[in-house]
PDB file of C-alpha atoms in Angstrom:
ATOM      1  CA  UNK K1355      21.384   9.110  -0.104  1.00 89.00           C
ATOM      2  CA  UNK K1356      18.746   9.806   2.491  1.00 96.00           C
ATOM      3  CA  UNK K1357      17.287   6.580   3.850  1.00 98.00           C
ATOM      4  CA  UNK K1358      13.895   6.622   5.535  1.00 98.00           C
ATOM      5  CA  UNK K1359      13.061   3.842   7.977  1.00 98.00           C
ATOM      6  CA  UNK K1360       9.452   3.271   8.934  1.00 98.00           C
ATOM      7  CA  UNK K1361       8.137   1.372  11.911  1.00 98.00           C
ATOM      8  CA  UNK K1362       6.234  -0.733  12.351  1.00 98.00           C
ATOM      9  CA  UNK K1363       6.084  -2.359   8.924  1.00 98.00           C
ATOM     10  CA  UNK K1364       2.788  -4.005   9.805  1.00 98.00           C
ATOM     11  CA  UNK K1365       0.129  -2.412  11.969  1.00 98.00           C
ATOM     12  CA  UNK K1366      -3.027  -4.334  12.894  1.00 98.00           C
ATOM     13  CA  UNK K1367      -5.517  -1.915  14.438  1.00 97.00           C
ATOM     14  CA  UNK K1368      -9.000  -2.060  15.901  1.00 97.00           C
ATOM     15  CA  UNK K1369     -11.659   0.095  14.268  1.00 97.00           C
ATOM     16  CA  UNK K1370     -12.079   3.339  16.156  1.00 97.00           C
ATOM     17  CA  UNK K1371      -8.692   3.066  17.849  1.00 97.00           C
ATOM     18  CA  UNK K1372      -5.691   5.299  17.200  1.00 97.00           C
ATOM     19  CA  UNK K1373      -2.684   4.318  15.106  1.00 98.00           C
ATOM     20  CA  UNK K1374       0.792   5.755  14.811  1.00 98.00           C
ATOM     21  CA  UNK K1375       3.570   5.254  12.263  1.00 98.00           C
ATOM     22  CA  UNK K1376       7.142   6.419  12.735  1.00 98.00           C
ATOM     23  CA  UNK K1377       9.546   7.547  10.021  1.00 98.00           C
ATOM     24  CA  UNK K1378      13.200   8.168  10.772  1.00 98.00           C
ATOM     25  CA  UNK K1379      15.719   9.703   8.412  1.00 98.00           C
ATOM     26  CA  UNK K1380      19.456   9.092   8.233  1.00 98.00           C
ATOM     27  CA  UNK K1381      19.995  12.833   7.991  1.00 97.00           C
ATOM     28  CA  UNK K1382      18.175  16.040   8.825  1.00 98.00           C
ATOM     29  CA  UNK K1383      15.377  16.863   6.414  1.00 98.00           C
ATOM     30  CA  UNK K1384      15.593  20.599   6.994  1.00 98.00           C
ATOM     31  CA  UNK K1385      16.260  22.172   3.595  1.00 97.00           C
ATOM     32  CA  UNK K1386      18.480  25.215   3.124  1.00 97.00           C
ATOM     33  CA  UNK K1387      15.295  27.214   2.471  1.00 97.00           C
ATOM     34  CA  UNK K1388      14.129  26.446   6.013  1.00 97.00           C
ATOM     35  CA  UNK K1389      11.375  24.039   5.039  1.00 97.00           C
ATOM     36  CA  UNK K1390      11.236  20.358   5.962  1.00 98.00           C
ATOM     37  CA  UNK K1391      10.071  18.344   2.991  1.00 98.00           C
ATOM     38  CA  UNK K1392       8.667  15.261   4.645  1.00 98.00           C
ATOM     39  CA  UNK K1393       5.293  13.973   3.613  1.00 98.00           C
ATOM     40  CA  UNK K1394       3.018  10.964   3.897  1.00 98.00           C
ATOM     41  CA  UNK K1395       1.183   9.023   1.217  1.00 98.00           C
ATOM     42  CA  UNK K1396      -1.560   6.423   1.440  1.00 98.00           C
ATOM     43  CA  UNK K1397      -1.900   3.595  -1.038  1.00 98.00           C
ATOM     44  CA  UNK K1398      -5.157   1.706  -0.766  1.00 98.00           C
ATOM     45  CA  UNK K1399      -5.262  -1.803  -2.240  1.00 96.00           C
ATOM     46  CA  UNK K1400      -5.223  -1.658  -6.034  1.00 95.00           C
ATOM     47  CA  UNK K1401      -4.955   2.134  -6.128  1.00 97.00           C
ATOM     48  CA  UNK K1402      -2.323   4.743  -6.910  1.00 98.00           C
ATOM     49  CA  UNK K1403      -0.606   6.532  -4.053  1.00 98.00           C
ATOM     50  CA  UNK K1404      -2.432   9.533  -2.643  1.00 98.00           C
ATOM     51  CA  UNK K1405      -0.651  12.285  -0.766  1.00 98.00           C
ATOM     52  CA  UNK K1406      -2.091  12.957   2.695  1.00 98.00           C
ATOM     53  CA  UNK K1407       0.454  15.242   4.324  1.00 98.00           C
ATOM     54  CA  UNK K1408       3.183  17.564   3.027  1.00 98.00           C
ATOM     55  CA  UNK K1409       5.893  19.553   4.785  1.00 98.00           C
ATOM     56  CA  UNK K1410       5.509  17.502   7.985  1.00 98.00           C
ATOM     57  CA  UNK K1411       2.054  18.561   9.109  1.00 98.00           C
ATOM     58  CA  UNK K1412       0.041  20.099   6.263  1.00 98.00           C
ATOM     59  CA  UNK K1413      -3.001  18.064   5.267  1.00 98.00           C
ATOM     60  CA  UNK K1414      -3.960  17.901   1.621  1.00 97.00           C
ATOM     61  CA  UNK K1415      -7.397  19.028   0.545  1.00 96.00           C
ATOM     62  CA  UNK K1416     -10.039  16.416   1.264  1.00 96.00           C
ATOM     63  CA  UNK K1417      -7.931  14.500   3.775  1.00 98.00           C
ATOM     64  CA  UNK K1418      -9.916  13.776   6.946  1.00 97.00           C
ATOM     65  CA  UNK K1419      -8.716  15.597  10.027  1.00 96.00           C
ATOM     66  CA  UNK K1420      -8.204  12.279  11.817  1.00 98.00           C
ATOM     67  CA  UNK K1421      -4.869  12.200   9.958  1.00 98.00           C
ATOM     68  CA  UNK K1422      -2.086  14.321  11.417  1.00 98.00           C
ATOM     69  CA  UNK K1423       1.637  14.619  10.895  1.00 98.00           C
ATOM     70  CA  UNK K1424       4.300  15.815  13.271  1.00 98.00           C
ATOM     71  CA  UNK K1425       8.021  15.765  13.873  1.00 98.00           C
ATOM     72  CA  UNK K1426      11.204  17.618  13.122  1.00 98.00           C
ATOM     73  CA  UNK K1427      14.752  17.045  11.967  1.00 96.00           C
ATOM     74  CA  UNK K1428      15.053  13.294  11.522  1.00 98.00           C
ATOM     75  CA  UNK K1429      12.024  11.906  13.407  1.00 98.00           C
ATOM     76  CA  UNK K1430       8.482  12.089  12.110  1.00 98.00           C
ATOM     77  CA  UNK K1431       5.114  10.542  12.910  1.00 98.00           C
ATOM     78  CA  UNK K1432       1.811   9.991  11.146  1.00 98.00           C
ATOM     79  CA  UNK K1433      -1.140   9.563  13.463  1.00 98.00           C
ATOM     80  CA  UNK K1434      -4.644   8.391  12.747  1.00 98.00           C
ATOM     81  CA  UNK K1435      -6.839   9.416  15.657  1.00 97.00           C
ATOM     82  CA  UNK K1436      -9.575   6.834  15.055  1.00 97.00           C
ATOM     83  CA  UNK K1437      -9.006   4.232  12.374  1.00 98.00           C
ATOM     84  CA  UNK K1438     -11.819   3.626   9.912  1.00 97.00           C
ATOM     85  CA  UNK K1439     -12.237   0.734   7.475  1.00 97.00           C
ATOM     86  CA  UNK K1440     -11.294   2.946   4.505  1.00 97.00           C
ATOM     87  CA  UNK K1441      -7.866   3.595   6.081  1.00 98.00           C
ATOM     88  CA  UNK K1442      -6.662   0.085   5.242  1.00 98.00           C
ATOM     89  CA  UNK K1443      -3.631   0.200   2.971  1.00 98.00           C
ATOM     90  CA  UNK K1444       0.068   0.946   2.895  1.00 98.00           C
ATOM     91  CA  UNK K1445       1.412   4.236   4.185  1.00 98.00           C
ATOM     92  CA  UNK K1446       4.695   5.692   2.965  1.00 98.00           C
ATOM     93  CA  UNK K1447       6.741   8.576   4.237  1.00 98.00           C
ATOM     94  CA  UNK K1448       8.601  10.480   1.545  1.00 98.00           C
ATOM     95  CA  UNK K1449      11.296  13.126   1.696  1.00 98.00           C
ATOM     96  CA  UNK K1450      11.964  15.784  -0.924  1.00 97.00           C
ATOM     97  CA  UNK K1451      14.761  17.669   0.812  1.00 97.00           C
ATOM     98  CA  UNK K1452      17.571  15.730  -0.822  1.00 95.00           C
ATOM     99  CA  UNK K1453      16.436  14.026  -4.057  1.00 92.00           C
ATOM    100  CA  UNK K1454      13.259  12.067  -3.422  1.00 95.00           C
ATOM    101  CA  UNK K1455      13.180   8.894  -1.370  1.00 97.00           C
ATOM    102  CA  UNK K1456      10.498   6.821   0.291  1.00 98.00           C
ATOM    103  CA  UNK K1457      10.204   4.709   3.397  1.00 98.00           C
ATOM    104  CA  UNK K1458       9.554   0.972   2.998  1.00 98.00           C
ATOM    105  CA  UNK K1459       5.866   1.331   3.729  1.00 98.00           C
ATOM    106  CA  UNK K1460       3.659   0.368   6.674  1.00 98.00           C
ATOM    107  CA  UNK K1461       0.738  -1.937   6.042  1.00 98.00           C
ATOM    108  CA  UNK K1462      -2.314  -0.961   8.080  1.00 98.00           C
ATOM    109  CA  UNK K1463      -4.953  -3.629   8.478  1.00 97.00           C
ATOM    110  CA  UNK K1464      -7.996  -4.134  10.643  1.00 96.00           C
ATOM    111  CA  UNK K1465      -7.749  -6.691  13.459  1.00 93.00           C
TER     112      UNK K1465
ATOM    113  CA  UNK L 407      -9.577  18.351 -12.254  1.00 96.00           C
ATOM    114  CA  UNK L 408      -5.976  17.256 -12.607  1.00 97.00           C
ATOM    115  CA  UNK L 409      -5.641  14.082 -14.650  1.00 98.00           C
ATOM    116  CA  UNK L 410      -2.533  12.107 -15.546  1.00 98.00           C
ATOM    117  CA  UNK L 411      -2.931   9.109 -17.830  1.00 98.00           C
ATOM    118  CA  UNK L 412       0.018   6.861 -18.551  1.00 98.00           C
ATOM    119  CA  UNK L 413       0.355   4.529 -21.509  1.00 98.00           C
ATOM    120  CA  UNK L 414       2.959   2.505 -23.366  1.00 98.00           C
ATOM    121  CA  UNK L 415       3.670  -0.252 -20.891  1.00 97.00           C
ATOM    122  CA  UNK L 416       4.190  -3.721 -22.319  1.00 97.00           C
ATOM    123  CA  UNK L 417       5.984  -7.052 -22.009  1.00 98.00           C
ATOM    124  CA  UNK L 418       9.483  -6.729 -23.451  1.00 98.00           C
ATOM    125  CA  UNK L 419      12.589  -8.904 -23.523  1.00 98.00           C
ATOM    126  CA  UNK L 420      15.741  -7.954 -21.616  1.00 98.00           C
ATOM    127  CA  UNK L 421      17.741  -5.466 -23.659  1.00 98.00           C
ATOM    128  CA  UNK L 422      14.621  -4.139 -25.344  1.00 98.00           C
ATOM    129  CA  UNK L 423      13.141  -0.642 -25.436  1.00 98.00           C
ATOM    130  CA  UNK L 424       9.854   1.034 -24.578  1.00 98.00           C
ATOM    131  CA  UNK L 425       8.543   4.578 -24.630  1.00 98.00           C
ATOM    132  CA  UNK L 426       6.087   5.531 -21.927  1.00 98.00           C
ATOM    133  CA  UNK L 427       3.764   8.489 -22.318  1.00 98.00           C
ATOM    134  CA  UNK L 428       1.745  10.517 -19.837  1.00 98.00           C
ATOM    135  CA  UNK L 429      -1.117  12.715 -21.007  1.00 98.00           C
ATOM    136  CA  UNK L 430      -1.828  15.581 -18.625  1.00 98.00           C
ATOM    137  CA  UNK L 431      -4.977  17.652 -18.341  1.00 98.00           C
ATOM    138  CA  UNK L 432      -6.747  19.940 -15.915  1.00 97.00           C
ATOM    139  CA  UNK L 433      -3.773  22.183 -15.218  1.00 97.00           C
ATOM    140  CA  UNK L 434      -1.165  24.300 -16.980  1.00 98.00           C
ATOM    141  CA  UNK L 435       1.249  21.489 -17.801  1.00 98.00           C
ATOM    142  CA  UNK L 436       4.141  23.726 -18.796  1.00 98.00           C
ATOM    143  CA  UNK L 437       4.177  25.423 -15.391  1.00 98.00           C
ATOM    144  CA  UNK L 438       5.221  22.360 -13.396  1.00 98.00           C
ATOM    145  CA  UNK L 439       8.078  19.975 -12.881  1.00 98.00           C
ATOM    146  CA  UNK L 440       7.016  16.438 -13.732  1.00 98.00           C
ATOM    147  CA  UNK L 441       8.312  13.058 -12.681  1.00 98.00           C
ATOM    148  CA  UNK L 442       8.243   9.325 -13.271  1.00 98.00           C
ATOM    149  CA  UNK L 443       8.157   6.913 -10.354  1.00 98.00           C
ATOM    150  CA  UNK L 444       7.852   3.157 -10.247  1.00 98.00           C
ATOM    151  CA  UNK L 445       6.699   0.336  -8.032  1.00 98.00           C
ATOM    152  CA  UNK L 446       7.953  -3.192  -8.550  1.00 98.00           C
ATOM    153  CA  UNK L 447       5.334  -5.923  -7.927  1.00 96.00           C
ATOM    154  CA  UNK L 448       4.598  -6.118  -4.208  1.00 94.00           C
ATOM    155  CA  UNK L 449       7.308  -3.571  -3.418  1.00 96.00           C
ATOM    156  CA  UNK L 450       7.607   0.076  -2.428  1.00 97.00           C
ATOM    157  CA  UNK L 451       7.869   3.311  -4.347  1.00 98.00           C
ATOM    158  CA  UNK L 452      10.951   4.531  -6.191  1.00 97.00           C
ATOM    159  CA  UNK L 453      11.620   7.894  -7.814  1.00 97.00           C
ATOM    160  CA  UNK L 454      12.970   7.394 -11.332  1.00 98.00           C
ATOM    161  CA  UNK L 455      13.379  10.770 -13.027  1.00 98.00           C
ATOM    162  CA  UNK L 456      12.234  14.369 -13.063  1.00 97.00           C
ATOM    163  CA  UNK L 457      12.195  17.224 -15.557  1.00 98.00           C
ATOM    164  CA  UNK L 458      11.719  20.937 -15.150  1.00 97.00           C
ATOM    165  CA  UNK L 459       9.165  23.116 -16.855  1.00 97.00           C
ATOM    166  CA  UNK L 460      10.992  23.723 -20.156  1.00 96.00           C
ATOM    167  CA  UNK L 461      12.953  20.472 -20.237  1.00 96.00           C
ATOM    168  CA  UNK L 462      16.314  22.118 -19.624  1.00 97.00           C
ATOM    169  CA  UNK L 463      16.916  20.300 -16.310  1.00 97.00           C
ATOM    170  CA  UNK L 464      16.643  16.558 -15.908  1.00 97.00           C
ATOM    171  CA  UNK L 465      17.633  14.276 -13.071  1.00 95.00           C
ATOM    172  CA  UNK L 466      17.411  10.516 -12.823  1.00 96.00           C
ATOM    173  CA  UNK L 467      18.083   7.562 -10.558  1.00 95.00           C
ATOM    174  CA  UNK L 468      21.654   6.297 -10.832  1.00 95.00           C
ATOM    175  CA  UNK L 469      20.532   2.828 -11.890  1.00 96.00           C
ATOM    176  CA  UNK L 470      18.716   4.181 -14.957  1.00 97.00           C
ATOM    177  CA  UNK L 471      21.228   6.834 -16.048  1.00 97.00           C
ATOM    178  CA  UNK L 472      22.359   6.249 -19.610  1.00 96.00           C
ATOM    179  CA  UNK L 473      19.377   3.952 -20.240  1.00 98.00           C
ATOM    180  CA  UNK L 474      16.254   6.027 -19.510  1.00 98.00           C
ATOM    181  CA  UNK L 475      15.536   9.507 -20.837  1.00 98.00           C
ATOM    182  CA  UNK L 476      12.773  11.757 -19.574  1.00 98.00           C
ATOM    183  CA  UNK L 477      11.334  14.380 -21.901  1.00 98.00           C
ATOM    184  CA  UNK L 478       8.217  16.482 -22.376  1.00 98.00           C
ATOM    185  CA  UNK L 479       6.210  18.254 -25.053  1.00 98.00           C
ATOM    186  CA  UNK L 480       4.395  21.194 -23.491  1.00 98.00           C
ATOM    187  CA  UNK L 481       2.435  21.852 -26.695  1.00 98.00           C
ATOM    188  CA  UNK L 482       0.969  18.365 -26.377  1.00 98.00           C
ATOM    189  CA  UNK L 483       0.673  18.398 -22.547  1.00 98.00           C
ATOM    190  CA  UNK L 484       2.672  15.197 -22.520  1.00 98.00           C
ATOM    191  CA  UNK L 485       5.500  13.624 -20.541  1.00 98.00           C
ATOM    192  CA  UNK L 486       7.629  10.777 -21.840  1.00 98.00           C
ATOM    193  CA  UNK L 487      10.083   8.175 -20.600  1.00 98.00           C
ATOM    194  CA  UNK L 488      12.266   6.508 -23.194  1.00 98.00           C
ATOM    195  CA  UNK L 489      13.535   3.251 -21.722  1.00 98.00           C
ATOM    196  CA  UNK L 490      16.406   1.438 -23.438  1.00 98.00           C
ATOM    197  CA  UNK L 491      18.499  -1.585 -22.465  1.00 98.00           C
ATOM    198  CA  UNK L 492      15.724  -2.779 -20.197  1.00 98.00           C
ATOM    199  CA  UNK L 493      16.572  -5.191 -17.399  1.00 98.00           C
ATOM    200  CA  UNK L 494      14.475  -7.694 -15.496  1.00 98.00           C
ATOM    201  CA  UNK L 495      14.770  -5.432 -12.437  1.00 97.00           C
ATOM    202  CA  UNK L 496      13.033  -2.607 -14.325  1.00 98.00           C
ATOM    203  CA  UNK L 497       9.785  -4.574 -14.147  1.00 98.00           C
ATOM    204  CA  UNK L 498       7.316  -2.303 -12.362  1.00 98.00           C
ATOM    205  CA  UNK L 499       4.203  -0.209 -12.526  1.00 98.00           C
ATOM    206  CA  UNK L 500       5.385   3.187 -13.767  1.00 98.00           C
ATOM    207  CA  UNK L 501       3.596   6.274 -12.498  1.00 98.00           C
ATOM    208  CA  UNK L 502       3.589   9.799 -13.851  1.00 98.00           C
ATOM    209  CA  UNK L 503       3.313  12.486 -11.176  1.00 98.00           C
ATOM    210  CA  UNK L 504       3.297  16.227 -10.863  1.00 98.00           C
ATOM    211  CA  UNK L 505       6.387  17.250  -8.926  1.00 94.00           C
ATOM    212  CA  UNK L 506       5.340  20.231  -6.863  1.00 93.00           C
ATOM    213  CA  UNK L 507       6.898  21.679  -3.740  1.00 92.00           C
ATOM    214  CA  UNK L 508       9.355  18.771  -3.619  1.00 95.00           C
ATOM    215  CA  UNK L 509       6.470  16.346  -3.322  1.00 96.00           C
ATOM    216  CA  UNK L 510       3.894  14.575  -5.463  1.00 97.00           C
ATOM    217  CA  UNK L 511       0.334  15.762  -4.937  1.00 97.00           C
ATOM    218  CA  UNK L 512      -1.009  14.162  -8.137  1.00 98.00           C
ATOM    219  CA  UNK L 513      -0.388  10.700  -9.553  1.00 98.00           C
ATOM    220  CA  UNK L 514      -1.622   8.778 -12.547  1.00 98.00           C
ATOM    221  CA  UNK L 515      -2.879   5.201 -12.398  1.00 98.00           C
ATOM    222  CA  UNK L 516       0.303   3.791 -13.831  1.00 98.00           C
ATOM    223  CA  UNK L 517       1.339   1.660 -16.781  1.00 98.00           C
ATOM    224  CA  UNK L 518       2.877  -1.791 -16.365  1.00 98.00           C
ATOM    225  CA  UNK L 519       6.307  -2.612 -17.748  1.00 98.00           C
ATOM    226  CA  UNK L 520       7.307  -6.277 -17.655  1.00 98.00           C
ATOM    227  CA  UNK L 521      10.809  -7.287 -18.667  1.00 98.00           C
ATOM    228  CA  UNK L 522      11.154 -11.005 -19.161  1.00 96.00           C
ATOM    229  CA  UNK L 523      12.496 -13.527 -21.632  1.00 94.00           C
TER     230      UNK L 523
END
């Protein structure tokens, strides 16, 4: 099974400052069709998960452009350019290349 | 607007059964793979099962194989999860999601399954 490891697991940030979350896979996430099925989801307190990013760097409709995804192969990153109060929550990376698995989650909170 | 509304969650004793339902609207249900995922209290997300458009292909987590069965009724725009031989470790909020492009762009609000004696 593909295991995704996120770091850090807790991320206190100052409003207006950038934040970065890493996601590493135990195997390459490049699918035989050439795509890399790594995405990011946000789960605000008390809410369902919401997809932010798919196929490494594609933002979903309505997602602010302060969110960006990057990476390749086994190493991926979610960046928030300037954290806002509404960004508080848990962020998960998820891979769909081989079955579907999730990282452990990174809790983003305001300092 | 895509909407997914789960129902059927309850408190059940170990060894018991439950049938979860997911009512879909706002899209052509029969055109998409669908999935069930779960989240144990205070824990992360786990993919449970998926089903293709006509129900001919189904895949599930090893720990639920032989106990859980995913199914769908495209005429009723509904997804189901039949859960038998429930265990304490199956306690979770169960989400219905549209499985699209090997990802989940749409999620329901979930239905809570509690397994306890």
